Tab-separated table of C-alpha atoms and ligand atoms in Angstrom:
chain	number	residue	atom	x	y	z
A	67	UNK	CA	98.261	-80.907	41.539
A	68	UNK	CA	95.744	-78.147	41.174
A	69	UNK	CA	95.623	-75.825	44.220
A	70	UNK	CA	91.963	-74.465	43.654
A	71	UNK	CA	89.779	-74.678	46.722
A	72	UNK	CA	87.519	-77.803	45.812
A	73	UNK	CA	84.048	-77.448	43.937
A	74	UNK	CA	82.358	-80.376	42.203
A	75	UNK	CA	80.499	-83.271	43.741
A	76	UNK	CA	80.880	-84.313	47.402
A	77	UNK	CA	83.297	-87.509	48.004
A	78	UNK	CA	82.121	-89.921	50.344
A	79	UNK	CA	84.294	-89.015	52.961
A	80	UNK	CA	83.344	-85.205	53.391
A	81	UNK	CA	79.680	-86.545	53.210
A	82	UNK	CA	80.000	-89.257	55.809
A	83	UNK	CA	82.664	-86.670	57.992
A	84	UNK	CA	79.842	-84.068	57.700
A	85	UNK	CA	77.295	-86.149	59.335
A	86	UNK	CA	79.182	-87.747	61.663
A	87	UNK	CA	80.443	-84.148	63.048
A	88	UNK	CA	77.023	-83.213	63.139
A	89	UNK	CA	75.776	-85.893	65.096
A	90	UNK	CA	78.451	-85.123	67.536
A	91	UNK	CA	77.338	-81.316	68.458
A	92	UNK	CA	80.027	-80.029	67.102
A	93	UNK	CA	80.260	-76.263	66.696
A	94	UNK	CA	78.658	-74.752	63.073
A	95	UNK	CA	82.005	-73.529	62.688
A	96	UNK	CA	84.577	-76.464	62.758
A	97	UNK	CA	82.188	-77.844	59.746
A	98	UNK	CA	83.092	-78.024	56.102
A	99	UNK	CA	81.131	-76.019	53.435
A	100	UNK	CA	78.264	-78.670	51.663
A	101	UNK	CA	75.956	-78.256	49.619
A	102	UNK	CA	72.474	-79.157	49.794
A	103	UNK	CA	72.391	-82.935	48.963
A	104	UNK	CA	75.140	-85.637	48.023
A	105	UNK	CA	75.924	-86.382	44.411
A	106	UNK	CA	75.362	-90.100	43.384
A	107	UNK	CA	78.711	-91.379	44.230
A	108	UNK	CA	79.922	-94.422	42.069
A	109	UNK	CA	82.619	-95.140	44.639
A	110	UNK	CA	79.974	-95.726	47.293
A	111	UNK	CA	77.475	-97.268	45.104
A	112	UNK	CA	79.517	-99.966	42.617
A	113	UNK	CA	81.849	-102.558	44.012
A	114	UNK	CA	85.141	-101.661	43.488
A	115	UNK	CA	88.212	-104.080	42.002
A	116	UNK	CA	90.238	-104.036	45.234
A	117	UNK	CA	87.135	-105.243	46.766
A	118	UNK	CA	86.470	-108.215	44.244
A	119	UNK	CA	89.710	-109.992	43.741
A	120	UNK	CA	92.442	-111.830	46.015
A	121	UNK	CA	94.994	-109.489	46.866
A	122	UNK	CA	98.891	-110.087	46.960
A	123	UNK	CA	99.975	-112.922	48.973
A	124	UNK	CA	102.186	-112.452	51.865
A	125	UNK	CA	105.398	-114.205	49.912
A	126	UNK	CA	105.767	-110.857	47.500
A	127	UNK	CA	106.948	-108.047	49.989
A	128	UNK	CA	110.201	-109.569	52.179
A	129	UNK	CA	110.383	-105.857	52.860
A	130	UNK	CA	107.987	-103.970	53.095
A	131	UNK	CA	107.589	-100.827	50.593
A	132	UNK	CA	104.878	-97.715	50.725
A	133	UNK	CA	102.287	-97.799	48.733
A	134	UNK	CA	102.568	-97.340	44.803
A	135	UNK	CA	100.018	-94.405	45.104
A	136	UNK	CA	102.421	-92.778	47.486
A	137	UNK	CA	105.430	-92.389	45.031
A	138	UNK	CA	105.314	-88.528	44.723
A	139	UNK	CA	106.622	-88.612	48.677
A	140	UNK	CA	110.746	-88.828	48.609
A	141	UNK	CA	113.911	-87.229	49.218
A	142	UNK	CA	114.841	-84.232	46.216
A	143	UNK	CA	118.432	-82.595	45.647
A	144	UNK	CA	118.716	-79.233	44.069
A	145	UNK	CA	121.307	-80.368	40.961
A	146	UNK	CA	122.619	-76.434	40.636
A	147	UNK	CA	123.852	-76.436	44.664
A	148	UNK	CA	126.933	-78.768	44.548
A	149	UNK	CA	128.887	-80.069	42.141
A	150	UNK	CA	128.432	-83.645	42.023
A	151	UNK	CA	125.989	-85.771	43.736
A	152	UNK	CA	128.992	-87.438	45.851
A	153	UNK	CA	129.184	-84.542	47.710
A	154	UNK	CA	126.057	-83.463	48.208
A	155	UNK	CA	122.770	-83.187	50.116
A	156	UNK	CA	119.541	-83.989	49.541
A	157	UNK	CA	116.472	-82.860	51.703
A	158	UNK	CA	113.532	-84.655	54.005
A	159	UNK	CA	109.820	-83.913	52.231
A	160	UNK	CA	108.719	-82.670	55.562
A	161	UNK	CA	105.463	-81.254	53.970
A	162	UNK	CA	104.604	-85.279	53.635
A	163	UNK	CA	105.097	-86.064	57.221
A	164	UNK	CA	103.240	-86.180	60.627
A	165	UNK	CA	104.401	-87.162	63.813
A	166	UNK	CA	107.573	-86.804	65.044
A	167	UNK	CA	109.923	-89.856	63.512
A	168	UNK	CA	111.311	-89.102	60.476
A	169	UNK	CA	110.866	-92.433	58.130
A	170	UNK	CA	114.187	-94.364	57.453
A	171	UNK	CA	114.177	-93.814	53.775
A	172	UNK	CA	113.331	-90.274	54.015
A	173	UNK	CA	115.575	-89.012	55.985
A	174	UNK	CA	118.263	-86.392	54.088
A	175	UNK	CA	121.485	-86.962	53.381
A	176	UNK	CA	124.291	-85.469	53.507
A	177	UNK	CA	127.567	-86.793	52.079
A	178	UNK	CA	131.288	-85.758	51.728
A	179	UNK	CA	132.409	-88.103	49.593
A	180	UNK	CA	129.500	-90.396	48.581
A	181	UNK	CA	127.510	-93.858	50.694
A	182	UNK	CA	130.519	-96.087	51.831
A	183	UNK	CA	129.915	-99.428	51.237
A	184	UNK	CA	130.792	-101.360	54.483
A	185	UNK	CA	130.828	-105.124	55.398
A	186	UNK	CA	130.642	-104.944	59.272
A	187	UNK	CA	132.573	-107.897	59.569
A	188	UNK	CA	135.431	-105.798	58.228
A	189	UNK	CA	134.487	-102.782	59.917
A	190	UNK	CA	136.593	-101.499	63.401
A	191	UNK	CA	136.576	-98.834	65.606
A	192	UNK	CA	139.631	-98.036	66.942
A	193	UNK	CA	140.390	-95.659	70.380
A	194	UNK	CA	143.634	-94.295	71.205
A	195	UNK	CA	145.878	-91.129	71.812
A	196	UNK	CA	145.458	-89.930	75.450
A	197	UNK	CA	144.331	-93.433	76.881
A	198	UNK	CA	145.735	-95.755	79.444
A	199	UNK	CA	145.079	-98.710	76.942
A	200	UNK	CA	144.510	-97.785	73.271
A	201	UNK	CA	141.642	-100.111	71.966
A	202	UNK	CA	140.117	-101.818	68.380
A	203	UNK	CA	136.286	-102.875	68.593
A	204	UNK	CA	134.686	-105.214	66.658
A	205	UNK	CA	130.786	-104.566	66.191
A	206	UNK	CA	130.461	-107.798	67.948
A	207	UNK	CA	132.383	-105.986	70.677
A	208	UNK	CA	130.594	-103.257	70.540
A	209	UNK	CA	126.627	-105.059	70.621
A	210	UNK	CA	127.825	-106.874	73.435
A	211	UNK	CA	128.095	-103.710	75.784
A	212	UNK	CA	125.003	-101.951	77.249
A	213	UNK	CA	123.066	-99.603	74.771
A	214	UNK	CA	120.820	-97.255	75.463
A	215	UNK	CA	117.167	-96.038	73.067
A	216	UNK	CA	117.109	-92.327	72.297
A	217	UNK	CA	114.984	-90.046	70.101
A	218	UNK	CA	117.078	-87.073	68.648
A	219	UNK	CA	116.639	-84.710	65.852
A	220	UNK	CA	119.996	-83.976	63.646
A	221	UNK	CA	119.937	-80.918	61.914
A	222	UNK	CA	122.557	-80.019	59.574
A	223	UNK	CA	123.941	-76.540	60.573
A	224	UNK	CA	123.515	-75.258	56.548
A	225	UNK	CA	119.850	-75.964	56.933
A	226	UNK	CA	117.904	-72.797	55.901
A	227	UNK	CA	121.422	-71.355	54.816
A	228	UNK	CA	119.950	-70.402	50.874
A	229	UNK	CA	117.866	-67.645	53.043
A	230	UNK	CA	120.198	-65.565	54.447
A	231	UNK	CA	119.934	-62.927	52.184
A	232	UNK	CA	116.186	-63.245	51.503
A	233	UNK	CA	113.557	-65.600	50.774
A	234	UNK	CA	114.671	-68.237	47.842
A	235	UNK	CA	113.637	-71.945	47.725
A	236	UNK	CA	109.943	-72.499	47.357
A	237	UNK	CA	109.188	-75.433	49.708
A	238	UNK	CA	109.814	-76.733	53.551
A	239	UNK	CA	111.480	-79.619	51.779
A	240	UNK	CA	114.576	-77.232	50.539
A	241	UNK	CA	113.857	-74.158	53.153
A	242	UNK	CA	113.726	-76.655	56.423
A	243	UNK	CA	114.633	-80.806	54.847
A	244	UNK	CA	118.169	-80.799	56.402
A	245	UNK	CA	116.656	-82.639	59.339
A	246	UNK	CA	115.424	-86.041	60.554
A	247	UNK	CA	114.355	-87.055	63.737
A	248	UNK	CA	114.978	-90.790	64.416
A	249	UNK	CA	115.299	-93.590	67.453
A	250	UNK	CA	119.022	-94.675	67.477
A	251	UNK	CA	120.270	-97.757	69.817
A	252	UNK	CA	123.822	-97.498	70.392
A	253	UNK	CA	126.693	-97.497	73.323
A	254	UNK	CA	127.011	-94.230	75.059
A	255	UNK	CA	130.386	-92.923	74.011
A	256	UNK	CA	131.575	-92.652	77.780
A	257	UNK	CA	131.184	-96.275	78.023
A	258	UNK	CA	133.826	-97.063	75.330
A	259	UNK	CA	136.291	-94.050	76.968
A	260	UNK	CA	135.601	-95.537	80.548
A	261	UNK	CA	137.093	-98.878	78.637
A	262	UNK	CA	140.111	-96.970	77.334
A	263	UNK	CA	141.251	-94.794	80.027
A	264	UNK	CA	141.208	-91.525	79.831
A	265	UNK	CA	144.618	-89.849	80.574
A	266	UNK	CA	144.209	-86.888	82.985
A	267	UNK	CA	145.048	-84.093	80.218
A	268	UNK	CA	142.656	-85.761	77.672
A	269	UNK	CA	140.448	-83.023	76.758
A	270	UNK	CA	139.000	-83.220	73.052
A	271	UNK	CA	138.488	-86.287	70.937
A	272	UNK	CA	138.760	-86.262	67.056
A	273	UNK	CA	136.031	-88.546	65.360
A	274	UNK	CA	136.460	-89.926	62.229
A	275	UNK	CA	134.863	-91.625	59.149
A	276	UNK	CA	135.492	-94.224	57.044
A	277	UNK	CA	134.346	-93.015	54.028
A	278	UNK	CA	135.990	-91.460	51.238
A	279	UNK	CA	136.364	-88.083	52.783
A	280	UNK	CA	137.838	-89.406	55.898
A	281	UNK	CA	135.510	-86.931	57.332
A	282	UNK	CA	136.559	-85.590	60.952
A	283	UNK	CA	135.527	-83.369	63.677
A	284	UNK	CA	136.747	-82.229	66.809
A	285	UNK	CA	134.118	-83.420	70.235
A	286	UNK	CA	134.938	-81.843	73.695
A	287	UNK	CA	135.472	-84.518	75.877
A	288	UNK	CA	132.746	-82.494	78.248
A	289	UNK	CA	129.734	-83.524	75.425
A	290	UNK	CA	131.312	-87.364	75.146
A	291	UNK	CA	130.731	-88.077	78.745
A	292	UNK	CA	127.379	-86.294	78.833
A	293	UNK	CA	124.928	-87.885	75.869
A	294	UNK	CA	126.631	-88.989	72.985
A	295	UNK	CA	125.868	-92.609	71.643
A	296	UNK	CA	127.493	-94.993	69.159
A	297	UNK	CA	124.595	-95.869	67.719
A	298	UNK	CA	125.006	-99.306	65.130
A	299	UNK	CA	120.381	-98.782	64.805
A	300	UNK	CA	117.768	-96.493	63.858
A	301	UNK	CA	114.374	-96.765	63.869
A	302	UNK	CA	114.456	-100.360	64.905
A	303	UNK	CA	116.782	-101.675	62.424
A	304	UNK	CA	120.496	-101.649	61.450
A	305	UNK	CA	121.450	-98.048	60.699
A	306	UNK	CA	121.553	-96.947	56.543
A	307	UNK	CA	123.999	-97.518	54.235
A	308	UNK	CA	123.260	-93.323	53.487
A	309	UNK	CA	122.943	-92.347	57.561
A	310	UNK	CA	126.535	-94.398	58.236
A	311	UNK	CA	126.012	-98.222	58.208
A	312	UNK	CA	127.319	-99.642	60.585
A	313	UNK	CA	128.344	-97.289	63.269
A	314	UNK	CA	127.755	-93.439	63.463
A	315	UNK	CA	128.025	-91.106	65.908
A	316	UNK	CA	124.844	-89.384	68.039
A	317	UNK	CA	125.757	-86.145	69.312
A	318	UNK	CA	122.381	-84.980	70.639
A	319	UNK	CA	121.228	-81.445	70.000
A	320	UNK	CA	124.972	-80.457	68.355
A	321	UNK	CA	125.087	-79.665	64.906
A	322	UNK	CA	124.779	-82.464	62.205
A	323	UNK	CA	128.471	-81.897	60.511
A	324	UNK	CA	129.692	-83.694	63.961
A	325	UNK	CA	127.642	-86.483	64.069
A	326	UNK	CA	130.244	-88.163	62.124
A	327	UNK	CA	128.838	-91.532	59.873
A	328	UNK	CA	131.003	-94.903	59.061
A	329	UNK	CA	132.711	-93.971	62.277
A	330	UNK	CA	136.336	-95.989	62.287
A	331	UNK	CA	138.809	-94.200	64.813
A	332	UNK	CA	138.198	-91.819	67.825
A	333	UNK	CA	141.951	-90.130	68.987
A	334	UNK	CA	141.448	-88.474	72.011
A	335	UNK	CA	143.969	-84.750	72.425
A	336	UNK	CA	144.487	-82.363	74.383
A	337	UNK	CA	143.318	-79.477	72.195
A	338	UNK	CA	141.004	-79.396	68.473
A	339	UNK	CA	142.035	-80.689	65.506
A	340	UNK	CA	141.283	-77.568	63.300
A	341	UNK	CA	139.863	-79.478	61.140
A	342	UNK	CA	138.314	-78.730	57.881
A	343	UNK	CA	134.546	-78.798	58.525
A	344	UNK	CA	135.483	-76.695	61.704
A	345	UNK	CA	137.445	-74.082	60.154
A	346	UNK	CA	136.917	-72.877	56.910
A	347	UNK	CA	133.166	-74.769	56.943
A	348	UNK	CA	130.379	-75.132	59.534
A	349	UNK	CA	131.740	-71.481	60.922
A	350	UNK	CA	129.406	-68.042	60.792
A	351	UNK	CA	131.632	-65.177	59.044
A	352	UNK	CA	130.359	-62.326	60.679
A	353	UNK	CA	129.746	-58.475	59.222
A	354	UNK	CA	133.209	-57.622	60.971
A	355	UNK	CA	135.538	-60.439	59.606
A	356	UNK	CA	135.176	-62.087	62.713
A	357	UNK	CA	134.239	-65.334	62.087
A	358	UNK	CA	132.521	-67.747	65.192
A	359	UNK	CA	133.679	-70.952	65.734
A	360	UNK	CA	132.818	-74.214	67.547
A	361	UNK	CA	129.087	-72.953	67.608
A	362	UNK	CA	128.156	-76.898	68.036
A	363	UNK	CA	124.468	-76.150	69.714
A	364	UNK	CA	121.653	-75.818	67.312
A	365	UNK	CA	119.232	-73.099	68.860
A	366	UNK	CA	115.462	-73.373	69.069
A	367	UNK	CA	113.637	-73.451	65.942
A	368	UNK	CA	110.268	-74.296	63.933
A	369	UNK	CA	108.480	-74.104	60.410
A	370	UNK	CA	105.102	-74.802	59.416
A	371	UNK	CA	104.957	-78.104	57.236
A	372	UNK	CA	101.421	-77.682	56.170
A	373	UNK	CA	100.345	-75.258	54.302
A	374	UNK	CA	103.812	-75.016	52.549
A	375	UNK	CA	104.605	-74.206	48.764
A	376	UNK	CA	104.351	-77.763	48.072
A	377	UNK	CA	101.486	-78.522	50.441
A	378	UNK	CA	98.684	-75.860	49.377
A	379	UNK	CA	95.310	-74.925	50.871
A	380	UNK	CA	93.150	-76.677	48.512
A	381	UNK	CA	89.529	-75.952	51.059
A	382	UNK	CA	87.850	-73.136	52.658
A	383	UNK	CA	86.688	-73.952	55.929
A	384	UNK	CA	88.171	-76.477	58.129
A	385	UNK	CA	91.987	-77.087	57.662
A	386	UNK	CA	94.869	-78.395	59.814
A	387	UNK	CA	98.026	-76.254	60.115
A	388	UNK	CA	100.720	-78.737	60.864
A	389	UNK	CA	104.418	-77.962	61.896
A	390	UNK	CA	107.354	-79.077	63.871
A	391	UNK	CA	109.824	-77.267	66.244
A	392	UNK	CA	113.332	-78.771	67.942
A	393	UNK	CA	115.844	-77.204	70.470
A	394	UNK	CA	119.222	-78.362	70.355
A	395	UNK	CA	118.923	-77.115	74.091
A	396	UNK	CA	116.322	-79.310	75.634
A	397	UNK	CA	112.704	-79.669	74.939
A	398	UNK	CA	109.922	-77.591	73.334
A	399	UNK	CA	107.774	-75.572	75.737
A	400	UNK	CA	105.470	-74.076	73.405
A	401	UNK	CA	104.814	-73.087	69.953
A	402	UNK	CA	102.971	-69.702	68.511
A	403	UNK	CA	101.774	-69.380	65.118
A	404	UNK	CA	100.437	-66.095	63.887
A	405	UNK	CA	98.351	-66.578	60.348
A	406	UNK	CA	98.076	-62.634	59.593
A	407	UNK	CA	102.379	-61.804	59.731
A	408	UNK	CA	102.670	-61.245	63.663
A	409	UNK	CA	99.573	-59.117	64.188
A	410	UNK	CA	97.739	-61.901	66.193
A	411	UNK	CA	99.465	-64.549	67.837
A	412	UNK	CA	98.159	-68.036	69.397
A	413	UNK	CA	99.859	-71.411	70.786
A	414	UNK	CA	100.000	-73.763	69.182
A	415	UNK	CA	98.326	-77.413	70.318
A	416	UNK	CA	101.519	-79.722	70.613
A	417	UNK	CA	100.771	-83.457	70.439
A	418	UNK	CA	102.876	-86.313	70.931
A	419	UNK	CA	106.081	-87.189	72.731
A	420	UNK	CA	107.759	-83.911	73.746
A	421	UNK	CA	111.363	-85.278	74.271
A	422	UNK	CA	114.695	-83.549	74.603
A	423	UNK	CA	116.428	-82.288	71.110
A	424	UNK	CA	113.796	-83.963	69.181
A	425	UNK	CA	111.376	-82.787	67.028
A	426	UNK	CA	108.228	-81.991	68.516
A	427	UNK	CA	104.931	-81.773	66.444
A	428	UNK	CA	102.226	-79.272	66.861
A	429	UNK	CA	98.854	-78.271	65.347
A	430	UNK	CA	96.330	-75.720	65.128
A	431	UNK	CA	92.903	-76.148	63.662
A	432	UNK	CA	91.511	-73.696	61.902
A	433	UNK	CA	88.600	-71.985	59.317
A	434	UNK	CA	89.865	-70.485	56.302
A	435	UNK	CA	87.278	-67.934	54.351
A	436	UNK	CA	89.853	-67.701	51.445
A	437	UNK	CA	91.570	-64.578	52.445
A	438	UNK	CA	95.693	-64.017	52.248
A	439	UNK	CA	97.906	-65.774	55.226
A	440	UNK	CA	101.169	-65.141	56.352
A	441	UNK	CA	101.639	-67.628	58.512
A	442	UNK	CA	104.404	-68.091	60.451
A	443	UNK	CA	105.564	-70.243	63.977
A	444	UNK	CA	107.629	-69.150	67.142
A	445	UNK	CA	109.371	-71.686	69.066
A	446	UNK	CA	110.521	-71.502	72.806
A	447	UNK	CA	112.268	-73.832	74.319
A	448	UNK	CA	112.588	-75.103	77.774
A	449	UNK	CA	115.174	-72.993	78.704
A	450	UNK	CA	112.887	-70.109	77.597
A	451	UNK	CA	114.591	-69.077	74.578
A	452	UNK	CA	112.284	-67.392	72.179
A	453	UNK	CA	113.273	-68.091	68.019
A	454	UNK	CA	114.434	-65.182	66.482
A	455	UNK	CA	112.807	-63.285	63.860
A	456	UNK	CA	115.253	-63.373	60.473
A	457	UNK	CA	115.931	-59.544	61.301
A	458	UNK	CA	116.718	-60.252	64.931
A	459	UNK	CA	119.566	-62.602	63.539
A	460	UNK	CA	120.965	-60.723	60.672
A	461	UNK	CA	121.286	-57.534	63.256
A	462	UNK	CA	123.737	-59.739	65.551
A	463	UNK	CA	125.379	-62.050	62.835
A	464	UNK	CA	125.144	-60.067	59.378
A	465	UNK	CA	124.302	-61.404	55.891
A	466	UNK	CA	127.908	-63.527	55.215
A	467	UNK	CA	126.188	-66.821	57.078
A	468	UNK	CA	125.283	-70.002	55.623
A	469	UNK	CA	125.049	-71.927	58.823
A	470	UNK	CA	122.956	-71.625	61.529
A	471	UNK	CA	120.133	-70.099	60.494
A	472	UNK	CA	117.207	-70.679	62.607
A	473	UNK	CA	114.922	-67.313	62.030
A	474	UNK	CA	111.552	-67.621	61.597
A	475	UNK	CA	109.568	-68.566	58.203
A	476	UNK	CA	107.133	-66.874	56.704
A	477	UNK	CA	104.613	-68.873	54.111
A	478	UNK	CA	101.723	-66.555	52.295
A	479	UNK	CA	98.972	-68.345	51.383
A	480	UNK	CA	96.876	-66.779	48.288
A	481	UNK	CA	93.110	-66.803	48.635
A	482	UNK	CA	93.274	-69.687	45.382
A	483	UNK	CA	95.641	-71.493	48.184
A	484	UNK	CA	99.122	-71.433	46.632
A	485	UNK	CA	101.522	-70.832	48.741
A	486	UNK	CA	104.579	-69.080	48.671
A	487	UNK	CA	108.362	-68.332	50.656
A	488	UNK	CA	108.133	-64.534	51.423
A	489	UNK	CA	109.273	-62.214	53.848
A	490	UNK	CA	107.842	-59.455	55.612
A	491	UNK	CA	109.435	-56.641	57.200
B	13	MTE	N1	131.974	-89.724	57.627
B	13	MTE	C1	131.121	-88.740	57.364
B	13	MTE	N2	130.295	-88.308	58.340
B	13	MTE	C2	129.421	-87.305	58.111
B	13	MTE	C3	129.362	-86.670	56.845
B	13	MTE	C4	130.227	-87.156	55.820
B	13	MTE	O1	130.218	-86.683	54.685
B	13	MTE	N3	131.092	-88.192	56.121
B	13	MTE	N4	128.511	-85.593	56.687
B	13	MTE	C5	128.148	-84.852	57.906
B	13	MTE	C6	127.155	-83.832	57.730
B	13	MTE	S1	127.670	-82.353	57.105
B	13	MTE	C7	125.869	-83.988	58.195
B	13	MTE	S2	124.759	-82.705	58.156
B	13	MTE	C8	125.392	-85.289	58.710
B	13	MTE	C9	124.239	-85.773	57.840
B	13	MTE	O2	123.717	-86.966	58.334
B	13	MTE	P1	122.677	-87.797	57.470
B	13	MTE	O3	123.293	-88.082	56.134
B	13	MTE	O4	122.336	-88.989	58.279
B	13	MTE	O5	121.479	-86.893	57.282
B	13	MTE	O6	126.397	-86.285	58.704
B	13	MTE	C10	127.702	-85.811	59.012
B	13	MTE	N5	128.596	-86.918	59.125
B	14	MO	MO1	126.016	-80.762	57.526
């Protein structure tokens, strides 16, 4: 892809946009650079195939797939991070994205033990330990029982973690992809307790997974009666073999690692399970030795999708800046984006849903004259917590981190348009 700011004849489109804006009043300003006259455009002037002959009936495509020009748009693992694609992640191509829902097949994964395979005739989730009447649902059971819809964004706490210790992976995909934002349909959790019984001294529940790594994590019994789901659908449809077919847990604005897929048994305790992923992983080794613990919420945050590495400027003029920003603490109340590293700040224009711990998308629109950017975005959240710059973080929590990472990003933009994952002082 070349990222030279386009010369050459005028398509059709920037012809027709052109004239249509113009017709409009809109200001000099917010137009694109043209030259004096249209180029005779074959694409306007000859009939093309698509428009000559029958296209594909609607007996080929059961399910429905993107189309084939749109191939370059999917999930990407960096080989050299884990050793073996079992255990593993791959990461979300947010720089090929708009809105706010995060498309079923693109949304990262992130797997202990590799994609259990699970018919959910045979599957059961069983609840016991500190109950009056230790239970086993079927997912019949369990679709028979009032859900609930809910649009959350899971992030997985190691997302940005490769930039701790300075800027390193060249692209929002590997920088920011360890997040999707999807509509689940599931039970809320305090349904399925109220079912069970809590004893009086139940005060933590231990989730776990079904899948090779048996994967389990320790829930306060305060966040199960507040918003978590058991969600069995996502996006409309049954949930993904990759994001826990058939039952996973939703644990809204709480880091990903607990959101626990191919969920099979919930024991409910009086105290945490120490378990692996909450003692020596998903925890912040600070400068002193000290290391933090439980750190479940994930704190405001933002990057700018568009321009980034993989999404260059390719025109001067008009151009859409394009980002998204979450809060694991509620909604997002506004969004600033600088494009000249902090000097001048503006907010950003947010559109669509703003919802709590969801991703929220914003834009500006702006003229570029083909001089350097450093762009970068500022979350705050609705509880009026401002994102951190990376500085403001590695003062309070040191270099040691991999999780929870949720400074600010800086992207340079060359006048030729590439673009780049620096920082600045
Ligand atoms: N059973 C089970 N649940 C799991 C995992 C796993 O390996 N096994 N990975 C966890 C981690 S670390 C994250 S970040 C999220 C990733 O969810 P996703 O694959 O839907 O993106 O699932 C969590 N739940
Ligand atoms: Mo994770």
């Amino acid at each position: 892809m070349s990222s030279e700011p386009q010369a050459g004849p005028l398509s059709r489109r920037r012809f027709l946009g052109a004239a249509g804006a113009a017709g409009a009043g809109l200001a000099a300003s917010a137009l694109p650079a043209r030259a004096q006259a249209p180029a005779p455009d074959p694409l306007i002037t000859e009939v093309q195939d698509w428009n000559r002959y029958l296209g594909e009936g609607v007996d080929k495509r059961p399910y429905g797939t993107p189309s084939r020009f749109e191939k370059h748009v999917m999930r990407r693992d960096v080989s050299w991070l884990t050793a073996s694609p079992e255990s593993s992640v791959n990461f979300t191509p947010l720089h090929e994205l708009d809105g706010i829902i995060t498309p079923s097949g693109l949304c990262f994964e992130r797997h202990h033990g590799g994609i259990a395979d699970i018919d959910p005739a045979n599957h059961r989730l069983m609840i016991h330990g500190l109950v009056e009447k230790p239970l086993v649902f079927t997912m019949e059971d369990i679709k028979r029982m009032p859900r609930q819809n809910h649009v959350h964004f899971l992030e997985c706490a190691a997302n940005s973690g490769m930039e701790w210790r300075g800027a390193q992976l060249n692209g929002c995909q590997f920088t920011h992809g360890m997040v999707h934002n999807v509509m689940y349909t599931g039970v809320p959790l305090k349904l399925l307790l109220a079912e069970a019984g809590l004893k009086p001294n139940a005060k933590w529940l231990m989730l776990e997974g079904a899948d090779s790594s048996g994967m389990n994590r320790s829930l306060p019994v305060m966040k199960a009666l507040d918003d978590v789901l058991i969600a069995f659908a996502m996006n409309g449809e049954a949930l993904r073999p990759e994001q826990g077919y058939p039952l996973r847990a939703v644990v809204p604005g709480w880091e990903g690692n607990i959101w626990v897929k191919w969920l099979r048994r919930i024991e409910v305790g009086d105290m945490p399970w120490q378990a692996r992923e909450e003692t020596s992983k998903y925890t912040d080794l600070l400068a002193d030795g000290r290391s933090r613990r439980y750190t479940f919420i994930m704190d405001a945050k933002s990057v700018v999708t568009n321009p980034s590495p993989q999404a260059p400027l390719k025109h001067k003029g008009r151009n859409v800046l394009s980002g998204l920003a979450w809060s694991g603490r509620g909604t997002i109340k506004r969004v600033d984006v600088t494009l000249d590293g902090g000097k001048n700040w503006q907010s950003a224009r947010i559109d669509g849903p703003v919802l709590e711990k969801s991703l929220t998308r914003f834009y500006v629109d702006f003229d570029w004259a083909g001089q350097e950017l450093l762009i970068q975005s500022r979350a705050i959240d609705s509880t009026g917590y401002v994102q951190p710059t990376k500085a403001e973080l590695r003062k309070v929590r040191g270099v040691n981190s991999i999780y929870h990472n949720n400074g600010i990003q800086t992207w340079q933009v060359r006048p030729n348009g590439e673009t780049e994952n620096v920082e600045i002082a």
